């Protein structure tokens, strides 16, 4: 991954020297020479990256070049920021000015020497690379171990149609569904695709279909071919043709003499004239499919031949046939997982009534949790345990379960480990996506990762840049989202929660993918994880207790720390003086109970090169020390949910910040008026209630890159400052006092407000004329997708139905009249509606959803609506509703009768309702008939 690191460093140094050229003029030549050396180095790195796992010499070399690239960036940026800071401050005293000039020249010589030293180191590494012929050995010889490793990997990946798994569980319905699509006489589809992550059971499913009785009766010629990443198009075509025509020796000889286009033409004609089923197993890319498709009648109406394709890449499945059928195997549930596991691990050799079986099942179920329903992982684990006959042996495996799942019992055995299968997906990633995937290793197991937060972290780390865009003027956030989407398409990252307009809100990774990330991150010295709850490596081979491991090659740059109540320190001793640390993320601070008022000083005193600092949820009271102003490299700082009592003025020194989250636990926090200095900031989250340390208004007019502003208060900020913030997309406004000249303000800020996508307006209880002012603000933001309104307003804007993009609406303590429901239910594109505490006034006791209302609503949440005593849903209302949540609506004594009309409803969540209300909904209850068609019923 050194190739990616060097590329990123070159990009960031290039961007920085362009932006701050005037502050680097004295060392511009040295910087240029260093950049040239890195560019010369790049051509060797791809080979070296591939080789380092097999040659310790290469691994050391790669580690050194990675550190040199990072050091170069640190030195250049540190000096540039230091000079910029001093020049912007200005000096009136003549003697001080001369002293500064003298010191600047000394610093200039020093920084020039440092850059030259690093450049010489890079040059020497390149020369040593050439003298040792590492690249030549990799390409020409490949080392015997390299060649054998590649051949062994190819052998393990190869699949054969006649080898059918004997232990198959939970795919009967999937087989039936796909077979039905394949044998349809009138069907116009040519391709059926099975896609999913490595180990999901795609090939197993394809084999069951390939040998299915109905398929064998329908088709009269069959061919199965496994497409390796090093395939030859001609070889693939030849193999398929020979199988489809059951070629004789003479025909094989004839085929061998054909030109490529002749083979393609003959294969095409054979499929036109016969009913052929061709399985293309393990297609990795669209380019691969394109190179093969000339031999297949994909657009011919006459053919009754079909292709069954398996891939890890959703884009391939979608591309192969836009009218085709796509199937993604789902994870096995707990019962199916145990059924498969038991078949292999126990296969009837232990009496189910015995204490041994009970203990083994208990251990097995615990270990299966780490497989998360992935068939490959279950099969590997069960294969290991099939050779363990005693409870003590099972306990040993249980203590090291990750190791056994990852390694299996060796590649020579039937149950090889899962790691090589998942590593293939990692190896296939473009170099710029590899660090993005490894970064997910920061997050704890089973963690729902907020997508917006993840993209902010990627940007702060420099893992995404504008050069990765498509030349369409995309923002970095959009490019980061595209990177995440690509990882999802490649099935290494899973979709979590989606938003009202289909955007992905959270994501997650399978436990085994996380282990792969941590394993690769350790190899690359990309990331170190310290888990205070784990004192022993047997718990997991990758996560953790790095304190017990040998020191990594190179300098530690990123650190994730998992804390609990037992942790003695915020920063483990071995990392306290690590002044090269770039990223420090804390998890579990809520559980940490030690005093930290002064301990927090350590991280701000020693880690001056930090670009990312996440200290969220710290319950113990602490002050943010003035030393934070020395951390001038910070791009991301989050103190969200922490008990911080003081924000120093030195915060204004952090001029590189892109994301600042000050949503601290304290209800009122005084903040210094220095944020205007942070001209690179893109996402600003202030405490909901905040005041300035000195009188005046919070200045934000200079923040031209700002995309998120949460919140801006009418009492603390001049809303005219929004005029120049034309990149603003998410805005939260607190109307804590009446606004004078609102019409003029809205007129001057019109170009900004017209680009807002998400708007939240909070109105204080004492604000007079709030209804009119809220209406004016909302009416100025006609392109919004999301709208949240809180506070007494009584009326909604009448023209709300004319907002073309509005898909999500949240109302809280709004005290509406009951006739306002008529406005809400006519919103044409609304997909998500949240009605919360006192949405309606106390007189509106009956909530009515009319026929034809909410035509596209998919999710409805009723929360703390004590004022509602009766709810009516008329037949024809909410015809698209899929999810319904009712929480703490104690005025309702029974579920609405109209739910029986909602045939699309799939999920009903009930929480905080009376036991009588809930009992009526259970099977046999008097209201069960109203919701018996609902797939998922959850009681909180």
Short mmCIF file of C-alpha atoms in Angstrom, two decimals, residues 492-794:
data_model
loop_
_atom_site.label_atom_id
_atom_site.label_comp_id
_atom_site.label_asym_id
_atom_site.label_seq_id
_atom_site.Cartn_x
_atom_site.Cartn_y
_atom_site.Cartn_z
CA UNK A 492 -16.42 -5.61 1.28
CA UNK A 493 -18.60 -3.05 3.09
CA UNK A 494 -22.27 -3.59 3.96
CA UNK A 495 -25.13 -1.09 3.84
CA UNK A 496 -26.62 -0.22 7.22
CA UNK A 497 -29.38 2.38 7.54
CA UNK A 498 -30.58 4.31 4.50
CA UNK A 499 -32.09 7.79 4.49
CA UNK A 500 -35.32 9.21 3.12
CA UNK A 501 -33.83 9.89 -0.32
CA UNK A 502 -31.98 6.58 -0.54
CA UNK A 503 -28.61 7.84 0.66
CA UNK A 504 -26.65 5.52 2.94
CA UNK A 505 -26.64 6.78 6.54
CA UNK A 506 -24.61 4.03 8.20
CA UNK A 507 -22.43 1.16 7.08
CA UNK A 508 -20.73 -1.83 8.69
CA UNK A 509 -18.25 -4.57 7.91
CA UNK A 510 -18.37 -8.28 8.57
CA UNK A 511 -16.25 -9.39 11.53
CA UNK A 512 -13.96 -11.33 9.19
CA UNK A 513 -13.50 -8.32 6.92
CA UNK A 514 -12.64 -6.29 10.02
CA UNK A 515 -10.05 -8.90 10.97
CA UNK A 516 -8.65 -8.69 7.46
CA UNK A 517 -8.45 -4.90 7.79
CA UNK A 518 -6.62 -5.14 11.09
CA UNK A 519 -4.28 -7.82 9.79
CA UNK A 520 -3.38 -5.81 6.68
CA UNK A 521 -3.19 -2.59 8.71
CA UNK A 522 -0.70 -4.25 11.03
CA UNK A 523 1.38 -5.52 8.10
CA UNK A 524 1.42 -2.04 6.58
CA UNK A 525 1.81 -0.25 9.92
CA UNK A 526 -1.25 1.72 8.85
CA UNK A 527 -3.10 1.50 12.15
CA UNK A 528 -2.63 0.28 15.72
CA UNK A 529 -5.57 -0.68 17.96
CA UNK A 530 -5.25 -0.77 21.75
CA UNK A 531 -8.07 -2.43 23.66
CA UNK A 532 -7.95 -1.88 27.40
CA UNK A 533 -10.36 -4.79 28.00
CA UNK A 534 -8.11 -7.35 26.33
CA UNK A 535 -4.96 -8.46 28.08
CA UNK A 536 -4.38 -11.52 26.00
CA UNK A 537 -3.85 -12.05 22.32
CA UNK A 538 -5.74 -15.32 22.38
CA UNK A 539 -8.97 -13.37 22.32
CA UNK A 540 -8.27 -12.07 18.83
CA UNK A 541 -5.10 -12.21 16.81
CA UNK A 542 -5.50 -8.80 15.23
CA UNK A 543 -7.47 -6.49 17.46
CA UNK A 544 -5.83 -5.45 20.22
CA UNK A 545 -3.46 -5.76 22.65
CA UNK A 546 -0.68 -4.34 20.64
CA UNK A 547 1.24 -3.80 23.88
CA UNK A 548 2.06 -7.52 23.91
CA UNK A 549 3.29 -7.51 20.31
CA UNK A 550 6.66 -6.75 18.84
CA UNK A 551 7.23 -3.16 17.89
CA UNK A 552 5.87 -2.44 14.40
CA UNK A 553 8.10 -1.64 11.46
CA UNK A 554 8.22 2.13 11.16
CA UNK A 555 6.51 4.85 13.13
CA UNK A 556 3.00 4.58 14.51
CA UNK A 557 0.81 7.09 12.67
CA UNK A 558 -2.75 6.10 13.61
CA UNK A 559 -4.08 4.90 16.93
CA UNK A 560 -7.54 3.70 17.97
CA UNK A 561 -8.05 3.24 21.71
CA UNK A 562 -10.93 1.24 23.17
CA UNK A 563 -11.45 2.27 26.80
CA UNK A 564 -13.45 0.83 29.66
CA UNK A 565 -13.64 1.48 33.39
CA UNK A 566 -10.40 -0.47 33.96
CA UNK A 567 -8.18 1.65 31.73
CA UNK A 568 -5.52 3.44 33.76
CA UNK A 569 -4.61 6.07 31.18
CA UNK A 570 -6.06 7.88 28.23
CA UNK A 571 -2.85 7.14 26.29
CA UNK A 572 -0.86 3.94 26.90
CA UNK A 573 2.70 4.57 28.07
CA UNK A 574 4.37 3.26 24.92
CA UNK A 575 2.60 5.88 22.80
CA UNK A 576 2.81 8.88 25.17
CA UNK A 577 5.80 10.47 23.46
CA UNK A 578 4.99 9.37 19.91
CA UNK A 579 5.22 12.75 18.24
CA UNK A 580 4.57 11.30 14.77
CA UNK A 581 0.98 10.32 15.57
CA UNK A 582 -1.49 11.64 12.98
CA UNK A 583 -4.78 10.12 14.12
CA UNK A 584 -6.16 9.41 17.59
CA UNK A 585 -9.68 8.00 17.92
CA UNK A 586 -11.25 7.04 21.26
CA UNK A 587 -14.10 4.59 21.74
CA UNK A 588 -15.85 3.74 25.01
CA UNK A 589 -15.08 6.98 26.85
CA UNK A 590 -18.52 6.86 28.49
CA UNK A 591 -17.39 3.83 30.47
CA UNK A 592 -14.15 5.47 31.60
CA UNK A 593 -14.57 6.71 35.16
CA UNK A 594 -11.17 8.15 36.07
CA UNK A 595 -10.45 11.82 36.70
CA UNK A 596 -9.24 13.44 33.49
CA UNK A 597 -9.25 17.17 34.13
CA UNK A 598 -5.47 17.39 33.71
CA UNK A 599 -4.82 14.04 32.00
CA UNK A 600 -6.38 15.39 28.83
CA UNK A 601 -3.46 17.83 28.66
CA UNK A 602 -1.12 15.02 27.57
CA UNK A 603 -2.68 14.45 24.19
CA UNK A 604 -2.62 18.17 23.37
CA UNK A 605 0.94 18.67 24.58
CA UNK A 606 2.76 15.86 22.82
CA UNK A 607 0.81 15.03 19.67
CA UNK A 608 1.47 18.16 17.65
CA UNK A 609 1.18 16.45 14.24
CA UNK A 610 -2.33 15.12 14.84
CA UNK A 611 -4.72 15.57 11.94
CA UNK A 612 -7.60 13.69 13.54
CA UNK A 613 -8.71 13.75 17.18
CA UNK A 614 -11.97 12.15 18.29
CA UNK A 615 -12.74 12.46 22.02
CA UNK A 616 -16.48 11.79 22.20
CA UNK A 617 -18.72 10.87 25.13
CA UNK A 618 -16.26 11.57 27.97
CA UNK A 619 -18.45 11.88 31.06
CA UNK A 620 -15.78 13.15 33.45
CA UNK A 621 -15.46 16.90 33.62
CA UNK A 622 -12.45 18.28 31.75
CA UNK A 623 -11.11 21.50 30.33
CA UNK A 624 -9.78 21.96 26.85
CA UNK A 625 -6.27 23.33 27.53
CA UNK A 626 -4.80 26.27 25.64
CA UNK A 627 -2.14 23.89 24.27
CA UNK A 628 -4.69 22.72 21.73
CA UNK A 629 -3.66 25.79 19.76
CA UNK A 630 -0.33 24.08 19.02
CA UNK A 631 -2.06 21.28 17.08
CA UNK A 632 -2.12 23.33 13.89
CA UNK A 633 -2.31 20.26 11.62
CA UNK A 634 -5.75 19.23 12.91
CA UNK A 635 -8.35 18.68 10.21
CA UNK A 636 -10.90 16.90 12.37
CA UNK A 637 -11.73 17.60 16.01
CA UNK A 638 -14.78 16.15 17.73
CA UNK A 639 -15.66 16.59 21.41
CA UNK A 640 -19.27 15.55 20.91
CA UNK A 641 -21.04 14.45 24.09
CA UNK A 642 -17.98 15.12 26.29
CA UNK A 643 -18.18 17.07 29.53
CA UNK A 644 -15.97 19.95 28.41
CA UNK A 645 -16.28 23.11 30.49
CA UNK A 646 -13.93 25.47 28.70
CA UNK A 647 -13.00 26.25 25.11
CA UNK A 648 -9.81 28.39 24.89
CA UNK A 649 -9.23 31.22 22.42
CA UNK A 650 -6.19 29.33 21.05
CA UNK A 651 -8.72 27.18 19.17
CA UNK A 652 -8.47 29.88 16.52
CA UNK A 653 -4.96 28.67 15.63
CA UNK A 654 -6.43 25.53 14.05
CA UNK A 655 -6.71 27.07 10.62
CA UNK A 656 -6.61 23.71 8.78
CA UNK A 657 -9.75 22.34 10.44
CA UNK A 658 -12.33 20.84 8.08
CA UNK A 659 -14.67 19.41 10.74
CA UNK A 660 -15.22 20.86 14.22
CA UNK A 661 -17.81 19.25 16.50
CA UNK A 662 -18.39 21.09 19.79
CA UNK A 663 -21.76 19.55 20.65
CA UNK A 664 -20.61 19.00 24.23
CA UNK A 665 -22.66 17.72 27.14
CA UNK A 666 -22.93 21.07 28.92
CA UNK A 667 -26.23 22.79 28.13
CA UNK A 668 -24.58 26.21 28.03
CA UNK A 669 -21.02 26.69 26.84
CA UNK A 670 -19.09 29.90 26.28
CA UNK A 671 -17.11 29.79 23.07
CA UNK A 672 -14.45 32.23 21.82
CA UNK A 673 -15.18 34.29 18.73
CA UNK A 674 -12.30 32.78 16.71
CA UNK A 675 -14.02 30.37 14.34
CA UNK A 676 -13.88 32.94 11.52
CA UNK A 677 -10.15 32.15 11.21
CA UNK A 678 -10.83 28.55 10.14
CA UNK A 679 -11.26 29.27 6.46
CA UNK A 680 -10.97 25.62 5.39
CA UNK A 681 -13.77 24.44 7.66
CA UNK A 682 -16.55 22.49 5.94
CA UNK A 683 -18.63 21.10 8.84
CA UNK A 684 -19.23 23.15 11.99
CA UNK A 685 -21.28 21.79 14.89
CA UNK A 686 -21.72 24.19 17.81
CA UNK A 687 -23.41 23.50 21.15
CA UNK A 688 -27.16 23.84 20.78
CA UNK A 689 -27.10 26.51 23.48
CA UNK A 690 -23.95 28.61 23.41
CA UNK A 691 -22.80 32.12 24.22
CA UNK A 692 -19.80 34.17 23.21
CA UNK A 693 -17.08 34.78 25.78
CA UNK A 694 -17.20 38.49 24.94
CA UNK A 695 -20.04 40.69 23.70
CA UNK A 696 -20.79 40.89 20.01
CA UNK A 697 -21.86 38.51 17.26
CA UNK A 698 -20.25 35.25 16.19
CA UNK A 699 -18.36 35.97 12.95
CA UNK A 700 -18.81 33.36 10.22
CA UNK A 701 -18.81 35.39 6.99
CA UNK A 702 -15.28 34.17 6.06
CA UNK A 703 -16.20 30.47 6.08
CA UNK A 704 -16.81 30.13 2.35
CA UNK A 705 -16.21 26.35 2.29
CA UNK A 706 -18.82 25.67 4.96
CA UNK A 707 -21.35 22.95 4.10
CA UNK A 708 -22.82 22.18 7.53
CA UNK A 709 -23.71 24.82 10.14
CA UNK A 710 -25.36 23.62 13.33
CA UNK A 711 -26.82 25.78 14.83
CA UNK A 712 -26.71 29.49 14.13
CA UNK A 713 -28.55 31.56 16.73
CA UNK A 714 -30.45 34.74 15.99
CA UNK A 715 -29.19 36.26 19.25
CA UNK A 716 -25.50 35.36 18.83
CA UNK A 717 -24.99 35.70 15.09
CA UNK A 718 -25.78 38.15 12.32
CA UNK A 719 -27.72 36.05 9.79
CA UNK A 720 -26.51 38.39 7.05
CA UNK A 721 -23.20 36.52 7.37
CA UNK A 722 -24.86 33.62 5.55
CA UNK A 723 -24.76 35.64 2.34
CA UNK A 724 -21.30 34.47 1.27
CA UNK A 725 -21.69 30.86 2.40
CA UNK A 726 -22.82 29.60 -0.99
CA UNK A 727 -21.59 26.04 -0.36
CA UNK A 728 -23.88 25.63 2.65
CA UNK A 729 -26.07 22.53 2.39
CA UNK A 730 -27.21 21.77 5.94
CA UNK A 731 -28.42 24.61 8.18
CA UNK A 732 -29.85 24.75 11.68
CA UNK A 733 -31.29 28.05 12.91
CA UNK A 734 -32.29 28.84 16.48
CA UNK A 735 -34.80 31.68 16.78
CA UNK A 736 -34.02 32.64 20.36
CA UNK A 737 -35.28 36.18 19.82
CA UNK A 738 -37.43 37.95 17.19
CA UNK A 739 -35.54 38.90 14.05
CA UNK A 740 -35.71 42.47 12.85
CA UNK A 741 -35.61 43.16 9.12
CA UNK A 742 -36.07 39.47 8.35
CA UNK A 743 -37.27 40.18 4.82
CA UNK A 744 -34.06 42.09 4.03
CA UNK A 745 -31.95 39.33 5.57
CA UNK A 746 -33.69 36.66 3.52
CA UNK A 747 -33.33 38.72 0.37
CA UNK A 748 -29.56 39.16 0.86
CA UNK A 749 -29.05 35.50 1.73
CA UNK A 750 -31.34 34.15 -0.99
CA UNK A 751 -28.59 32.57 -3.12
CA UNK A 752 -27.32 30.66 -0.06
CA UNK A 753 -30.71 29.51 1.22
CA UNK A 754 -31.74 28.35 -2.24
CA UNK A 755 -29.02 25.67 -2.10
CA UNK A 756 -29.91 24.35 1.35
CA UNK A 757 -30.80 20.63 1.33
CA UNK A 758 -31.48 20.11 5.03
CA UNK A 759 -33.11 22.74 7.29
CA UNK A 760 -33.83 22.69 11.02
CA UNK A 761 -35.59 25.65 12.63
CA UNK A 762 -35.90 25.77 16.41
CA UNK A 763 -38.14 28.40 17.96
CA UNK A 764 -37.94 29.43 21.61
CA UNK A 765 -41.11 29.51 23.70
CA UNK A 766 -40.88 33.27 24.29
CA UNK A 767 -40.44 34.33 20.65
CA UNK A 768 -43.35 36.44 19.49
CA UNK A 769 -44.48 36.29 15.89
CA UNK A 770 -42.71 32.96 15.46
CA UNK A 771 -45.26 31.51 13.02
CA UNK A 772 -44.69 34.22 10.44
CA UNK A 773 -40.90 34.16 10.80
CA UNK A 774 -40.65 30.37 10.55
CA UNK A 775 -42.87 30.47 7.45
CA UNK A 776 -40.65 33.11 5.84
CA UNK A 777 -37.46 31.16 6.51
CA UNK A 778 -38.85 27.85 5.27
CA UNK A 779 -40.32 29.49 2.18
CA UNK A 780 -36.85 30.77 1.27
CA UNK A 781 -35.45 27.23 1.14
CA UNK A 782 -37.54 25.64 -1.58
CA UNK A 783 -34.99 23.00 -2.61
CA UNK A 784 -34.76 21.27 0.75
CA UNK A 785 -34.97 17.48 1.01
CA UNK A 786 -35.25 17.40 4.80
CA UNK A 787 -37.14 19.75 7.11
CA UNK A 788 -37.29 19.67 10.89
CA UNK A 789 -39.35 22.22 12.83
CA UNK A 790 -39.43 22.49 16.61
CA UNK A 791 -41.19 25.05 18.77
CA UNK A 792 -44.63 26.68 18.95
CA UNK A 793 -45.65 27.79 15.47
CA UNK A 794 -49.26 26.63 15.01
#
